[in-house]
Coordinates of C-alpha atoms in Angstrom, one line a residue:
M173 CA -14.4 35.1 -5.9
S174 CA -16.8 33.5 -7.8
V175 CA -16.2 29.4 -7.5
W176 CA -16.0 29.5 -11.7
E177 CA -12.8 31.4 -11.4
K178 CA -11.6 28.8 -8.5
V179 CA -12.5 26.1 -10.7
A180 CA -10.4 26.9 -13.7
S181 CA -7.3 28.1 -11.0
A182 CA -7.7 24.9 -9.2
A183 CA -7.8 22.9 -12.2
G184 CA -4.5 24.6 -13.2
A185 CA -2.6 24.3 -9.9
G186 CA -3.3 20.5 -9.3
G187 CA -6.4 21.1 -8.1
A188 CA -5.1 23.1 -4.5
T189 CA -7.3 23.5 -1.5
G190 CA -6.6 26.7 -1.8
S191 CA -3.1 27.8 0.9
Y192 CA -4.5 31.0 2.1
V193 CA -7.9 32.8 3.4
A194 CA -8.0 36.7 3.1
V195 CA -9.8 38.2 6.6
A196 CA -11.8 41.4 6.5
H197 CA -12.2 43.2 9.8
N198 CA -13.2 45.8 12.0
A199 CA -10.5 46.6 13.8
T200 CA -6.5 47.7 13.0
P201 CA -5.3 45.9 11.0
Y202 CA -8.7 45.6 9.4
L203 CA -6.9 43.1 6.7
T204 CA -5.8 39.8 7.7
L205 CA -4.2 36.8 5.5
L206 CA -4.4 32.9 6.7
D207 CA -2.4 30.2 5.8
H208 CA -4.4 27.2 5.2
T209 CA -1.2 25.4 3.3
I210 CA -2.3 22.8 5.7
P211 CA -6.1 21.4 4.9
G212 CA -8.4 22.2 8.0
T213 CA -6.0 24.8 9.8
L214 CA -6.1 28.6 9.9
T215 CA -2.5 29.8 11.4
L216 CA -1.2 33.6 10.8
A217 CA 0.5 34.4 7.7
A218 CA 0.6 37.9 7.4
T219 CA -1.1 41.0 7.8
Y220 CA -2.4 44.5 5.7
T221 CA -3.3 47.6 7.4
A222 CA -6.2 49.7 6.1
S223 CA -8.5 52.6 6.4
S224 CA -11.3 51.2 8.6
A225 CA -13.9 51.6 5.8
A226 CA -11.5 49.4 3.8
G227 CA -11.7 46.7 6.6
F228 CA -15.7 46.1 6.0
T229 CA -15.4 45.2 2.3
P230 CA -14.7 41.3 1.7
P231 CA -11.7 40.3 -0.4
C232 CA -11.6 39.5 -3.6
F233 CA -8.2 36.9 -5.3
S234 CA -7.6 37.6 -8.4
P235 CA -7.9 34.0 -11.0
D236 CA -3.7 33.4 -10.8
G237 CA -4.1 34.3 -6.6
N238 CA -1.0 37.6 -7.1
Y239 CA -3.5 40.0 -6.9
I240 CA -6.0 40.7 -4.1
A241 CA -8.6 43.4 -4.2
A242 CA -10.2 45.1 -0.9
G243 CA -11.7 47.4 0.5
G244 CA -10.7 51.4 -0.6
V245 CA -10.6 50.6 -3.1
T246 CA -7.2 48.8 -3.0
L247 CA -5.0 46.0 -4.8
L248 CA -2.3 43.8 -2.9
D249 CA 0.3 41.9 -4.4
H250 CA 0.0 38.5 -3.3
T251 CA 2.7 37.2 -6.0
T252 CA 5.1 36.2 -3.0
P253 CA 2.7 33.4 -1.7
G254 CA 1.9 34.3 2.5
S255 CA 2.6 38.4 2.1
L256 CA 0.8 41.2 1.3
S257 CA 2.1 44.7 0.0
L258 CA 0.5 47.5 -2.2
A259 CA 0.2 47.1 -5.6
T260 CA -2.1 50.5 -6.7
T261 CA -5.4 52.4 -5.5
Y262 CA -8.2 53.3 -7.0
S263 CA -10.2 56.2 -5.5
S264 CA -13.5 55.2 -4.9
G265 CA -15.2 52.8 -2.1
A266 CA -16.7 49.0 -2.0
N267 CA -19.1 46.6 -1.7
R268 CA -18.3 43.3 -3.3
F269 CA -15.2 42.4 -6.0
D270 CA -15.0 40.0 -8.4
F271 CA -12.8 39.9 -11.6
T272 CA -13.1 38.0 -14.9
L273 CA -11.8 34.4 -15.4
D274 CA -8.4 35.8 -17.1
G275 CA -8.4 38.4 -14.5
N276 CA -8.1 41.2 -17.1
Y277 CA -11.2 42.9 -15.3
L278 CA -12.0 44.0 -12.2
A279 CA -15.9 45.2 -10.7
F280 CA -16.5 46.1 -7.7
S281 CA -20.0 47.6 -6.7
S282 CA -20.3 51.0 -5.1
L283 CA -20.6 52.6 -1.8
P284 CA -23.8 55.3 -1.6
G285 CA -22.4 58.5 -2.9
T286 CA -20.6 57.8 -6.0
A287 CA -21.7 58.2 -9.6
Y288 CA -22.1 54.5 -10.7
S289 CA -23.6 51.4 -8.8
I290 CA -21.3 49.4 -10.7
T291 CA -17.5 50.1 -11.8
L292 CA -15.7 48.4 -14.1
L293 CA -12.0 48.6 -14.1
N294 CA -9.2 47.6 -16.5
R295 CA -6.3 45.3 -14.9
T296 CA -4.8 44.0 -17.7
T297 CA -1.7 45.4 -17.1
P298 CA -1.0 42.9 -13.9
G299 CA -0.8 45.2 -10.2
S300 CA -2.4 48.5 -11.7
L301 CA -6.1 49.8 -12.4
A302 CA -7.3 51.7 -14.5
F303 CA -11.8 53.1 -15.2
A304 CA -13.2 51.3 -17.8
A305 CA -17.0 51.4 -17.7
G306 CA -19.4 51.9 -14.9
Y307 CA -23.1 51.5 -14.7
A308 CA -25.7 52.9 -12.4
T309 CA -28.7 50.6 -11.3
P310 CA -31.9 51.9 -9.7
I311 CA -31.2 54.7 -7.4
V312 CA -32.2 54.4 -4.1
S313 CA -32.5 57.9 -1.4
G314 CA -30.5 59.8 -4.1
S315 CA -27.7 57.5 -4.7
P316 CA -27.4 54.4 -7.1
R317 CA -26.1 51.3 -4.7
A318 CA -25.3 48.1 -5.3
T319 CA -23.9 44.9 -3.6
G320 CA -23.0 42.0 -4.7
V321 CA -21.5 41.4 -8.0
S322 CA -20.6 38.2 -10.4
F323 CA -19.2 37.5 -13.6
S324 CA -20.6 34.6 -16.0
P325 CA -17.8 31.9 -16.4
D326 CA -17.3 33.1 -19.9
G327 CA -17.1 36.9 -19.1
N328 CA -19.7 37.9 -21.3
Y329 CA -22.2 38.9 -18.1
L330 CA -21.9 40.2 -15.5
A331 CA -24.7 39.9 -12.3
C332 CA -25.6 42.4 -10.0
S333 CA -27.7 42.6 -6.4
H334 CA -28.8 46.0 -5.6
Y335 CA -30.7 48.1 -2.8
G336 CA -34.5 48.4 -4.9
S337 CA -36.7 47.0 -7.2
P338 CA -36.0 45.4 -9.4
Y339 CA -32.8 44.4 -7.0
F340 CA -31.4 42.3 -9.6
T341 CA -29.4 43.2 -13.0
L342 CA -27.5 41.2 -15.5
L343 CA -25.7 42.8 -16.9
D344 CA -23.9 42.4 -20.8
H345 CA -19.7 42.2 -21.3
T346 CA -19.6 41.0 -24.3
T347 CA -17.5 43.9 -25.1
P348 CA -14.9 43.4 -23.0
G349 CA -14.1 46.8 -21.3
S350 CA -18.1 47.6 -21.4
L351 CA -21.4 47.4 -19.6
S352 CA -25.2 47.7 -20.8
L353 CA -28.0 46.5 -19.7
A354 CA -28.7 42.6 -20.7
T355 CA -32.1 41.9 -18.8
T356 CA -33.7 42.1 -14.7
Y357 CA -35.3 40.5 -12.9
T358 CA -37.7 41.6 -9.7
L359 CA -36.7 39.5 -7.2
N360 CA -39.8 38.7 -4.0
A361 CA -37.1 41.0 -1.6
T362 CA -39.3 42.3 0.7
G363 CA -37.3 44.1 3.2
G364 CA -36.0 46.3 0.0
A365 CA -33.0 44.7 -0.6
A366 CA -30.4 42.1 -2.6
L367 CA -27.0 41.4 -1.1
S368 CA -25.5 38.8 -3.0
V369 CA -25.1 36.9 -6.3
D370 CA -22.9 34.3 -7.6
F371 CA -23.0 31.9 -10.9
S372 CA -22.9 28.8 -11.3
P373 CA -19.4 26.9 -12.5
D374 CA -21.3 26.1 -15.5
G375 CA -22.8 29.6 -15.7
N376 CA -26.5 28.2 -16.6
Y377 CA -27.7 29.6 -12.7
I378 CA -27.3 32.6 -10.4
I379 CA -28.0 32.3 -6.9
C380 CA -29.2 35.6 -5.4
T381 CA -29.8 36.8 -1.7
H382 CA -32.6 39.2 -0.3
Y383 CA -34.4 40.0 2.4
G384 CA -38.1 39.0 2.6
G385 CA -39.5 36.3 0.4
G386 CA -37.4 33.2 1.9
G387 CA -34.2 34.7 1.4
L388 CA -33.0 32.2 -1.5
T389 CA -33.4 33.0 -5.7
L390 CA -31.8 30.6 -8.4
L391 CA -32.2 32.3 -11.5
D392 CA -32.6 30.1 -15.1
H393 CA -29.8 31.8 -17.5
T394 CA -29.7 28.6 -19.6
T395 CA -30.2 31.0 -22.4
P396 CA -27.0 33.7 -21.8
G397 CA -28.5 37.7 -21.6
S398 CA -31.9 35.7 -20.2
V399 CA -32.9 34.9 -16.6
S400 CA -36.5 33.4 -15.1
L401 CA -36.9 31.7 -12.4
A402 CA -35.6 28.2 -11.5
T403 CA -36.5 27.9 -7.5
T404 CA -36.9 29.2 -4.1
Y405 CA -35.6 28.5 -1.2
N406 CA -36.7 29.4 1.7
A407 CA -33.8 30.3 4.7
G408 CA -35.4 32.1 7.3
G409 CA -37.0 34.9 6.1
N410 CA -33.5 36.3 4.7
G411 CA -31.0 35.5 2.8
V412 CA -27.5 37.1 3.3
A413 CA -24.6 35.6 1.7
A414 CA -24.9 32.4 -1.0
T415 CA -22.2 30.2 -3.3
F416 CA -21.7 27.4 -4.9
N417 CA -18.6 24.5 -4.5
G418 CA -16.6 24.0 -7.2
T419 CA -18.6 21.5 -9.2
G420 CA -21.8 23.1 -8.7
D421 CA -23.6 20.0 -7.1
Y422 CA -24.0 22.5 -3.5
I423 CA -24.5 26.1 -2.1
A424 CA -23.5 27.2 1.2
A425 CA -25.8 29.9 2.6
S426 CA -26.7 32.4 5.2
N427 CA -29.2 34.1 6.5
G428 CA -27.4 36.1 8.9
S429 CA -28.2 33.8 11.8
S430 CA -25.5 31.7 13.8
T431 CA -26.4 28.5 11.7
I432 CA -25.3 27.6 8.2
F433 CA -27.4 26.0 5.3
L434 CA -25.3 23.3 2.3
L435 CA -28.0 22.7 -0.1
D436 CA -28.2 20.3 -2.8
S437 CA -27.9 21.8 -5.9
S438 CA -26.9 18.8 -8.2
T439 CA -30.2 18.4 -10.3
P440 CA -30.0 21.6 -12.4
G441 CA -32.0 24.1 -11.2
S442 CA -33.2 22.8 -7.9
L443 CA -32.6 23.0 -4.2
S444 CA -33.0 20.7 -1.3
F445 CA -31.6 20.7 2.0
A446 CA -28.6 19.0 2.5
A447 CA -27.4 19.5 6.2
S448 CA -27.0 22.6 8.6
Y449 CA -24.0 23.9 11.3
A450 CA -25.3 26.5 14.3
A451 CA -20.9 28.2 14.3
G452 CA -22.7 30.8 16.4
G453 CA -22.5 34.7 16.4
S454 CA -23.7 36.6 13.5
F455 CA -22.9 36.0 9.6
Y456 CA -21.2 38.1 7.1
S457 CA -20.0 36.3 4.6
L458 CA -18.7 32.5 3.9
D459 CA -16.4 31.2 0.5
F460 CA -16.0 27.0 -0.7
S461 CA -12.3 25.9 -0.7
L462 CA -11.0 25.5 -4.5
D463 CA -12.2 21.3 -3.8
G464 CA -14.9 22.2 -2.2
K465 CA -13.7 20.6 0.9
Y466 CA -13.9 23.1 3.1
I467 CA -15.9 26.3 4.0
V468 CA -15.2 29.6 5.6
L469 CA -17.0 31.7 7.2
G470 CA -17.1 34.9 8.8
L471 CA -18.5 35.9 12.1
S472 CA -18.9 38.2 14.8
A473 CA -18.9 35.9 18.1
V474 CA -16.4 33.3 16.8
K475 CA -14.3 35.6 14.4
V476 CA -13.4 33.2 11.5
T477 CA -14.7 29.8 11.2
L478 CA -13.7 26.3 9.0
L479 CA -15.7 24.0 8.2
D480 CA -15.4 20.5 7.1
H481 CA -17.3 19.7 3.8
T482 CA -14.7 16.7 2.9
T483 CA -17.4 14.2 2.7
P484 CA -19.8 15.6 0.8
G485 CA -23.2 17.0 2.0
S486 CA -21.7 16.8 5.6
L487 CA -20.9 19.8 7.7
S488 CA -18.1 19.0 10.8
L489 CA -15.3 21.0 12.8
A490 CA -12.1 21.9 11.7
A491 CA -10.9 24.9 12.8
T492 CA -11.5 28.5 14.1
Y493 CA -9.4 31.5 14.6
T494 CA -9.8 35.0 15.8
V495 CA -8.6 38.0 14.0
A496 CA -7.1 40.7 16.3
G497 CA -9.3 43.4 18.7
S498 CA -11.9 43.4 21.3
I499 CA -14.2 40.1 21.5
F500 CA -17.2 43.1 21.8
S501 CA -16.0 44.8 18.7
N502 CA -13.8 43.4 15.8
N503 CA -16.0 41.0 13.1
A504 CA -14.6 39.3 10.3
Y505 CA -16.6 41.5 8.1
G506 CA -15.4 39.2 4.8
V507 CA -13.2 35.9 3.9
A508 CA -12.2 34.6 0.8
F509 CA -10.0 31.5 0.0
S510 CA -7.5 31.8 -2.7
P511 CA -7.1 30.3 -6.1
N512 CA -3.5 28.3 -5.4

Protein backbone atom coordinates (compact mmCIF):
# COMPACT_ATOMS: atom_id res chain seq x y z
CA MET A 1 0.00 0.00 0.00
CA SER A 2 1.17 3.50 -0.78
CA VAL A 3 2.02 5.63 2.24
CA TRP A 4 -0.44 8.38 1.35
CA GLU A 5 -3.25 5.83 1.74
CA LYS A 6 -2.01 5.05 5.21
CA VAL A 7 -1.90 8.72 6.15
CA ALA A 8 -5.53 9.24 5.21
CA SER A 9 -6.59 6.07 7.01
CA ALA A 10 -4.57 6.93 10.09
CA ALA A 11 -6.15 10.38 10.27
CA GLY A 12 -9.52 8.71 10.59
CA ALA A 13 -8.27 6.09 13.02
CA GLY A 14 -6.85 8.30 15.74
CA GLY A 15 -3.28 7.92 14.53
CA ALA A 16 -3.24 4.12 14.78
CA THR A 17 0.19 2.57 14.49
CA GLY A 18 -0.72 -0.28 12.16
CA SER A 19 -2.04 -3.18 14.21
CA TYR A 20 -1.24 -5.94 11.71
CA VAL A 21 1.48 -6.91 9.25
CA ALA A 22 0.71 -9.10 6.23
CA VAL A 23 3.55 -11.31 4.98
CA ALA A 24 3.86 -13.25 1.71
CA HIS A 25 6.46 -16.03 1.66
CA ASN A 26 7.56 -19.02 -0.38
CA ALA A 27 6.52 -21.95 1.78
CA THR A 28 3.11 -23.15 2.90
CA PRO A 29 0.83 -21.50 4.03
CA TYR A 30 2.36 -18.69 1.89
CA LEU A 31 0.45 -15.88 3.63
CA THR A 32 0.89 -14.96 7.30
CA LEU A 33 -0.82 -12.20 9.29
CA LEU A 34 1.19 -10.89 12.24
CA ASP A 35 -0.19 -9.03 15.25
CA HIS A 36 1.35 -5.60 15.96
CA THR A 37 -1.32 -4.33 18.36
CA ILE A 38 1.46 -3.93 20.90
CA PRO A 39 3.81 -1.55 19.01
CA GLY A 40 7.28 -2.94 18.50
CA THR A 41 6.23 -6.59 18.77
CA LEU A 42 5.26 -9.28 16.23
CA THR A 43 3.15 -12.34 17.06
CA LEU A 44 1.08 -14.73 14.94
CA ALA A 45 -2.51 -13.64 14.24
CA ALA A 46 -3.60 -15.88 11.35
CA THR A 47 -2.48 -17.67 8.19
CA TYR A 48 -4.04 -18.29 4.79
CA THR A 49 -3.00 -21.12 2.50
CA ALA A 50 -2.58 -19.82 -1.04
CA SER A 51 -0.96 -21.31 -4.13
CA SER A 52 2.83 -21.27 -4.19
CA ALA A 53 2.80 -18.62 -6.93
CA ALA A 54 0.76 -16.30 -4.71
CA GLY A 55 3.44 -16.49 -2.03
CA PHE A 56 5.85 -14.43 -4.13
CA THR A 57 3.67 -11.32 -4.47
CA PRO A 58 3.70 -8.65 -1.72
CA PRO A 59 0.25 -8.21 -0.14
CA CYS A 60 -1.55 -4.86 -0.04
CA PHE A 61 -4.21 -3.65 2.43
CA SER A 62 -7.24 -1.69 1.23
CA PRO A 63 -7.34 1.87 2.67
CA ASP A 64 -9.97 0.88 5.25
CA GLY A 65 -8.00 -2.22 6.23
CA ASN A 66 -10.96 -4.52 5.53
CA TYR A 67 -9.39 -6.37 2.59
CA ILE A 68 -5.97 -7.58 1.50
CA ALA A 69 -4.95 -8.04 -2.12
CA ALA A 70 -2.59 -10.98 -2.48
CA GLY A 71 -0.96 -12.91 -5.28
CA GLY A 72 -3.05 -14.95 -7.53
CA VAL A 73 -5.01 -12.41 -7.78
CA THR A 74 -6.75 -13.11 -4.44
CA LEU A 75 -8.82 -10.69 -2.35
CA LEU A 76 -8.88 -11.67 1.31
CA ASP A 77 -11.48 -10.53 3.84
CA HIS A 78 -10.02 -8.79 6.92
CA THR A 79 -13.23 -7.16 8.16
CA THR A 80 -12.69 -9.03 11.40
CA PRO A 81 -9.27 -7.67 12.42
CA GLY A 82 -6.66 -10.37 12.82
CA SER A 83 -8.50 -12.93 10.71
CA LEU A 84 -8.25 -13.96 7.04
CA SER A 85 -10.88 -15.49 4.77
CA LEU A 86 -11.46 -15.58 1.03
CA ALA A 87 -13.52 -12.73 -0.43
CA THR A 88 -13.00 -13.39 -4.15
CA THR A 89 -10.41 -14.15 -6.81
CA TYR A 90 -9.53 -12.75 -10.23
CA SER A 91 -7.87 -15.00 -12.76
CA SER A 92 -4.42 -13.51 -13.34
CA GLY A 93 -0.92 -13.23 -11.94
CA ALA A 94 0.46 -10.12 -10.26
CA ASN A 95 3.74 -8.52 -9.22
CA ARG A 96 2.52 -5.55 -7.13
CA PHE A 97 -0.80 -4.01 -6.06
CA ASP A 98 -2.14 -0.58 -5.12
CA PHE A 99 -5.60 0.75 -4.22
CA THR A 100 -7.03 4.19 -4.93
CA LEU A 101 -7.59 6.20 -1.78
CA ASP A 102 -11.37 5.73 -1.96
CA GLY A 103 -10.81 1.99 -2.32
CA ASN A 104 -12.94 1.81 -5.47
CA TYR A 105 -10.14 0.60 -7.75
CA LEU A 106 -7.25 -1.81 -7.48
CA ALA A 107 -4.33 -1.72 -9.91
CA PHE A 108 -1.79 -4.49 -10.31
CA SER A 109 1.29 -5.06 -12.42
CA SER A 110 1.13 -8.32 -14.30
CA LEU A 111 3.39 -11.31 -14.69
CA PRO A 112 4.79 -12.16 -18.15
CA GLY A 113 2.41 -13.74 -20.63
CA THR A 114 -0.68 -11.71 -19.69
CA ALA A 115 -2.54 -9.39 -22.06
CA TYR A 116 -1.74 -6.22 -20.12
CA SER A 117 1.24 -5.18 -18.04
CA ILE A 118 -1.09 -3.02 -15.92
CA THR A 119 -4.61 -4.10 -15.02
CA LEU A 120 -7.22 -1.93 -13.31
CA LEU A 121 -10.00 -3.65 -11.38
CA ASN A 122 -13.27 -2.15 -10.16
CA ARG A 123 -14.18 -2.90 -6.55
CA THR A 124 -16.88 -0.30 -5.89
CA THR A 125 -18.72 -3.24 -4.36
CA PRO A 126 -16.43 -4.18 -1.44
CA GLY A 127 -15.24 -7.76 -1.61
CA SER A 128 -15.66 -7.98 -5.38
CA LEU A 129 -13.28 -7.56 -8.33
CA ALA A 130 -14.24 -6.74 -11.93
CA PHE A 131 -12.14 -5.73 -14.93
CA ALA A 132 -12.11 -1.98 -15.59
CA ALA A 133 -9.16 -1.28 -17.91
CA GLY A 134 -5.78 -2.50 -19.04
CA TYR A 135 -2.58 -0.92 -20.33
CA ALA A 136 0.50 -2.47 -21.94
CA THR A 137 3.84 -0.88 -21.06
CA PRO A 138 6.81 -1.62 -23.37
CA ILE A 139 7.05 -5.27 -24.38
CA VAL A 140 10.08 -7.27 -23.28
CA SER A 141 10.82 -10.79 -24.57
CA GLY A 142 7.41 -11.11 -26.19
CA SER A 143 5.33 -10.09 -23.16
CA PRO A 144 4.34 -6.77 -21.62
CA ARG A 145 6.02 -6.78 -18.21
CA ALA A 146 5.63 -4.40 -15.29
CA THR A 147 6.86 -4.37 -11.71
CA GLY A 148 5.63 -1.60 -9.38
CA VAL A 149 2.43 0.49 -9.26
CA SER A 150 1.48 3.47 -7.10
CA PHE A 151 -1.56 5.76 -7.27
CA SER A 152 -1.22 9.49 -6.66
CA PRO A 153 -3.00 10.71 -3.49
CA ASP A 154 -5.89 12.13 -5.53
CA GLY A 155 -6.13 8.93 -7.56
CA ASN A 156 -5.74 10.85 -10.83
CA TYR A 157 -2.46 9.21 -11.83
CA LEU A 158 -0.83 5.80 -11.63
CA ALA A 159 2.96 5.53 -11.57
CA CYS A 160 4.35 2.32 -13.07
CA SER A 161 7.81 0.78 -13.16
CA HIS A 162 8.62 -1.90 -15.72
CA TYR A 163 11.21 -3.91 -17.59
CA GLY A 164 12.52 -2.26 -20.73
CA SER A 165 13.15 1.35 -21.69
CA PRO A 166 11.88 3.90 -20.68
CA TYR A 167 11.35 1.94 -17.41
CA PHE A 168 8.86 4.49 -15.99
CA THR A 169 5.34 5.25 -17.20
CA LEU A 170 2.77 7.64 -15.73
CA LEU A 171 -0.82 6.73 -16.55
CA ASP A 172 -3.82 9.06 -16.45
CA HIS A 173 -6.73 7.96 -14.24
CA THR A 174 -8.58 11.29 -14.07
CA THR A 175 -11.58 9.45 -15.51
CA PRO A 176 -12.09 6.76 -12.86
CA GLY A 177 -11.91 3.25 -14.26
CA SER A 178 -9.84 4.23 -17.30
CA LEU A 179 -6.12 4.25 -18.08
CA SER A 180 -4.33 6.33 -20.69
CA LEU A 181 -0.77 7.53 -21.17
CA ALA A 182 0.18 10.74 -19.38
CA THR A 183 3.95 10.66 -19.86
CA THR A 184 7.09 8.52 -19.62
CA TYR A 185 10.55 9.01 -18.17
CA THR A 186 13.72 7.15 -19.13
CA LEU A 187 15.39 6.01 -15.93
CA ASN A 188 19.09 5.26 -15.87
CA ALA A 189 18.33 1.56 -15.43
CA THR A 190 21.54 0.23 -16.92
CA GLY A 191 20.81 -3.27 -15.65
CA GLY A 192 17.58 -3.44 -17.64
CA ALA A 193 14.78 -3.08 -15.09
CA ALA A 194 12.98 -0.72 -12.74
CA LEU A 195 11.49 -2.49 -9.74
CA SER A 196 9.28 -0.21 -7.65
CA VAL A 197 7.60 3.21 -7.43
CA ASP A 198 5.97 5.17 -4.60
CA PHE A 199 4.24 8.58 -4.52
CA SER A 200 5.07 11.04 -1.75
CA PRO A 201 2.12 11.82 0.59
CA ASP A 202 1.59 15.23 -1.07
CA GLY A 203 1.78 13.72 -4.55
CA ASN A 204 4.59 16.05 -5.62
CA TYR A 205 7.33 13.41 -5.92
CA ILE A 206 7.78 9.78 -6.94
CA ILE A 207 10.62 7.58 -5.72
CA CYS A 208 11.74 4.93 -8.25
CA THR A 209 14.07 1.98 -7.71
CA HIS A 210 15.99 0.37 -10.55
CA TYR A 211 19.02 -1.68 -11.50
CA GLY A 212 22.09 0.41 -12.20
CA GLY A 213 22.45 4.17 -12.23
CA GLY A 214 22.84 4.32 -8.45
CA GLY A 215 19.54 2.56 -7.87
CA LEU A 216 17.30 5.44 -6.72
CA THR A 217 15.69 8.23 -8.73
CA LEU A 218 13.38 10.90 -7.34
CA LEU A 219 10.99 12.34 -9.93
CA ASP A 220 9.27 15.73 -9.69
CA HIS A 221 5.47 15.60 -10.14
CA THR A 222 4.63 19.11 -8.93
CA THR A 223 2.97 19.66 -12.31
CA PRO A 224 0.30 16.92 -12.33
CA GLY A 225 0.63 14.52 -15.23
CA SER A 226 4.26 15.37 -15.94
CA VAL A 227 7.55 14.21 -14.44
CA SER A 228 11.08 15.57 -14.42
CA LEU A 229 14.26 14.68 -12.60
CA ALA A 230 14.47 15.96 -9.02
CA THR A 231 17.56 14.08 -7.84
CA THR A 232 19.22 10.68 -7.66
CA TYR A 233 20.84 8.71 -4.84
CA ASN A 234 23.53 6.06 -5.09
CA ALA A 235 22.31 3.10 -3.06
CA GLY A 236 25.20 0.92 -4.17
CA GLY A 237 24.28 0.18 -7.76
CA ASN A 238 20.80 -1.35 -7.60
CA GLY A 239 17.56 -0.25 -5.97
CA VAL A 240 15.07 -2.95 -4.98
CA ALA A 241 12.45 -1.28 -2.78
CA ALA A 242 11.73 2.22 -1.47
CA THR A 243 8.82 3.93 0.28
CA PHE A 244 7.98 7.28 1.90
CA ASN A 245 6.89 7.65 5.51
CA GLY A 246 3.55 9.29 6.30
CA THR A 247 4.86 12.86 6.38
CA GLY A 248 7.20 12.51 3.41
CA ASP A 249 10.21 13.45 5.56
CA TYR A 250 11.95 10.08 5.21
CA ILE A 251 12.36 7.31 2.66
CA ALA A 252 13.28 3.75 3.57
CA ALA A 253 15.17 2.03 0.76
CA SER A 254 17.06 -1.16 0.01
CA ASN A 255 19.54 -2.17 -2.67
CA GLY A 256 18.82 -5.85 -2.11
CA SER A 257 21.75 -6.46 0.21
CA SER A 258 21.55 -6.83 3.99
CA THR A 259 21.46 -3.07 4.67
CA ILE A 260 18.49 -0.71 4.75
CA PHE A 261 19.03 2.96 3.97
CA LEU A 262 17.04 5.69 5.71
CA LEU A 263 17.09 8.84 3.60
CA ASP A 264 16.08 12.36 4.64
CA SER A 265 13.61 13.84 2.13
CA SER A 266 12.36 16.72 4.31
CA THR A 267 13.74 19.25 1.81
CA PRO A 268 11.44 18.81 -1.20
CA GLY A 269 13.23 17.31 -4.18
CA SER A 270 16.35 16.28 -2.24
CA LEU A 271 17.69 13.07 -0.70
CA SER A 272 20.39 12.79 1.96
CA PHE A 273 21.66 9.97 4.18
CA ALA A 274 20.07 9.74 7.63
CA ALA A 275 20.85 6.24 8.93
CA SER A 276 21.40 2.61 7.95
CA TYR A 277 20.80 -0.77 9.53
CA ALA A 278 22.36 -4.14 8.65
CA ALA A 279 19.58 -6.68 9.15
CA GLY A 280 21.18 -9.69 7.48
CA GLY A 281 19.84 -11.51 4.45
CA SER A 282 18.61 -10.26 1.11
CA PHE A 283 15.83 -7.65 1.06
CA TYR A 284 12.63 -8.12 -0.91
CA SER A 285 10.28 -5.44 0.45
CA LEU A 286 9.70 -2.94 3.26
CA ASP A 287 6.94 -0.76 4.68
CA PHE A 288 6.47 2.08 7.18
CA SER A 289 3.86 1.89 9.94
CA LEU A 290 1.09 4.49 9.84
CA ASP A 291 2.77 6.84 12.29
CA GLY A 292 6.23 6.27 10.81
CA LYS A 293 7.54 4.84 14.09
CA TYR A 294 8.29 1.37 12.73
CA ILE A 295 9.59 -0.16 9.51
CA VAL A 296 8.92 -3.78 8.64
CA LEU A 297 11.32 -5.64 6.36
CA GLY A 298 10.83 -8.74 4.24
CA LEU A 299 14.08 -10.76 4.19
CA SER A 300 15.63 -14.06 3.26
CA ALA A 301 17.77 -15.05 6.25
CA VAL A 302 15.91 -13.47 9.18
CA LYS A 303 12.49 -13.60 7.47
CA VAL A 304 10.62 -10.59 9.00
CA THR A 305 12.40 -7.80 10.87
CA LEU A 306 10.76 -4.86 12.65
CA LEU A 307 12.86 -1.72 13.07
CA ASP A 308 12.23 1.07 15.57
CA HIS A 309 12.03 4.59 14.09
CA THR A 310 10.41 6.29 17.08
CA THR A 311 13.36 8.69 17.08
CA PRO A 312 13.08 10.20 13.59
CA GLY A 313 16.19 9.62 11.50
CA SER A 314 17.42 6.67 13.57
CA LEU A 315 17.02 2.91 13.26
CA SER A 316 17.23 0.14 15.85
CA LEU A 317 15.95 -3.42 16.17
CA ALA A 318 12.46 -3.85 17.64
CA ALA A 319 11.55 -7.47 16.85
CA THR A 320 11.93 -10.36 14.41
CA TYR A 321 9.58 -13.15 13.34
CA THR A 322 10.39 -16.33 11.43
CA VAL A 323 7.54 -17.40 9.17
CA ALA A 324 6.81 -21.09 8.51
CA GLY A 325 9.21 -23.18 6.47
CA SER A 326 12.81 -24.28 6.25
CA ILE A 327 15.48 -21.70 7.03
CA PHE A 328 17.11 -22.74 3.78
CA SER A 329 14.07 -22.29 1.55
CA ASN A 330 11.62 -19.80 3.05
CA ASN A 331 11.86 -16.09 2.33
CA ALA A 332 9.53 -13.23 3.29
CA TYR A 333 8.96 -11.77 -0.17
CA GLY A 334 6.39 -9.14 0.73
CA VAL A 335 5.34 -7.21 3.83
CA ALA A 336 2.67 -4.58 4.46
CA PHE A 337 1.33 -2.73 7.51
CA SER A 338 -2.43 -2.45 7.99
CA PRO A 339 -3.95 1.07 7.93
CA ASN A 340 -5.70 0.55 11.29
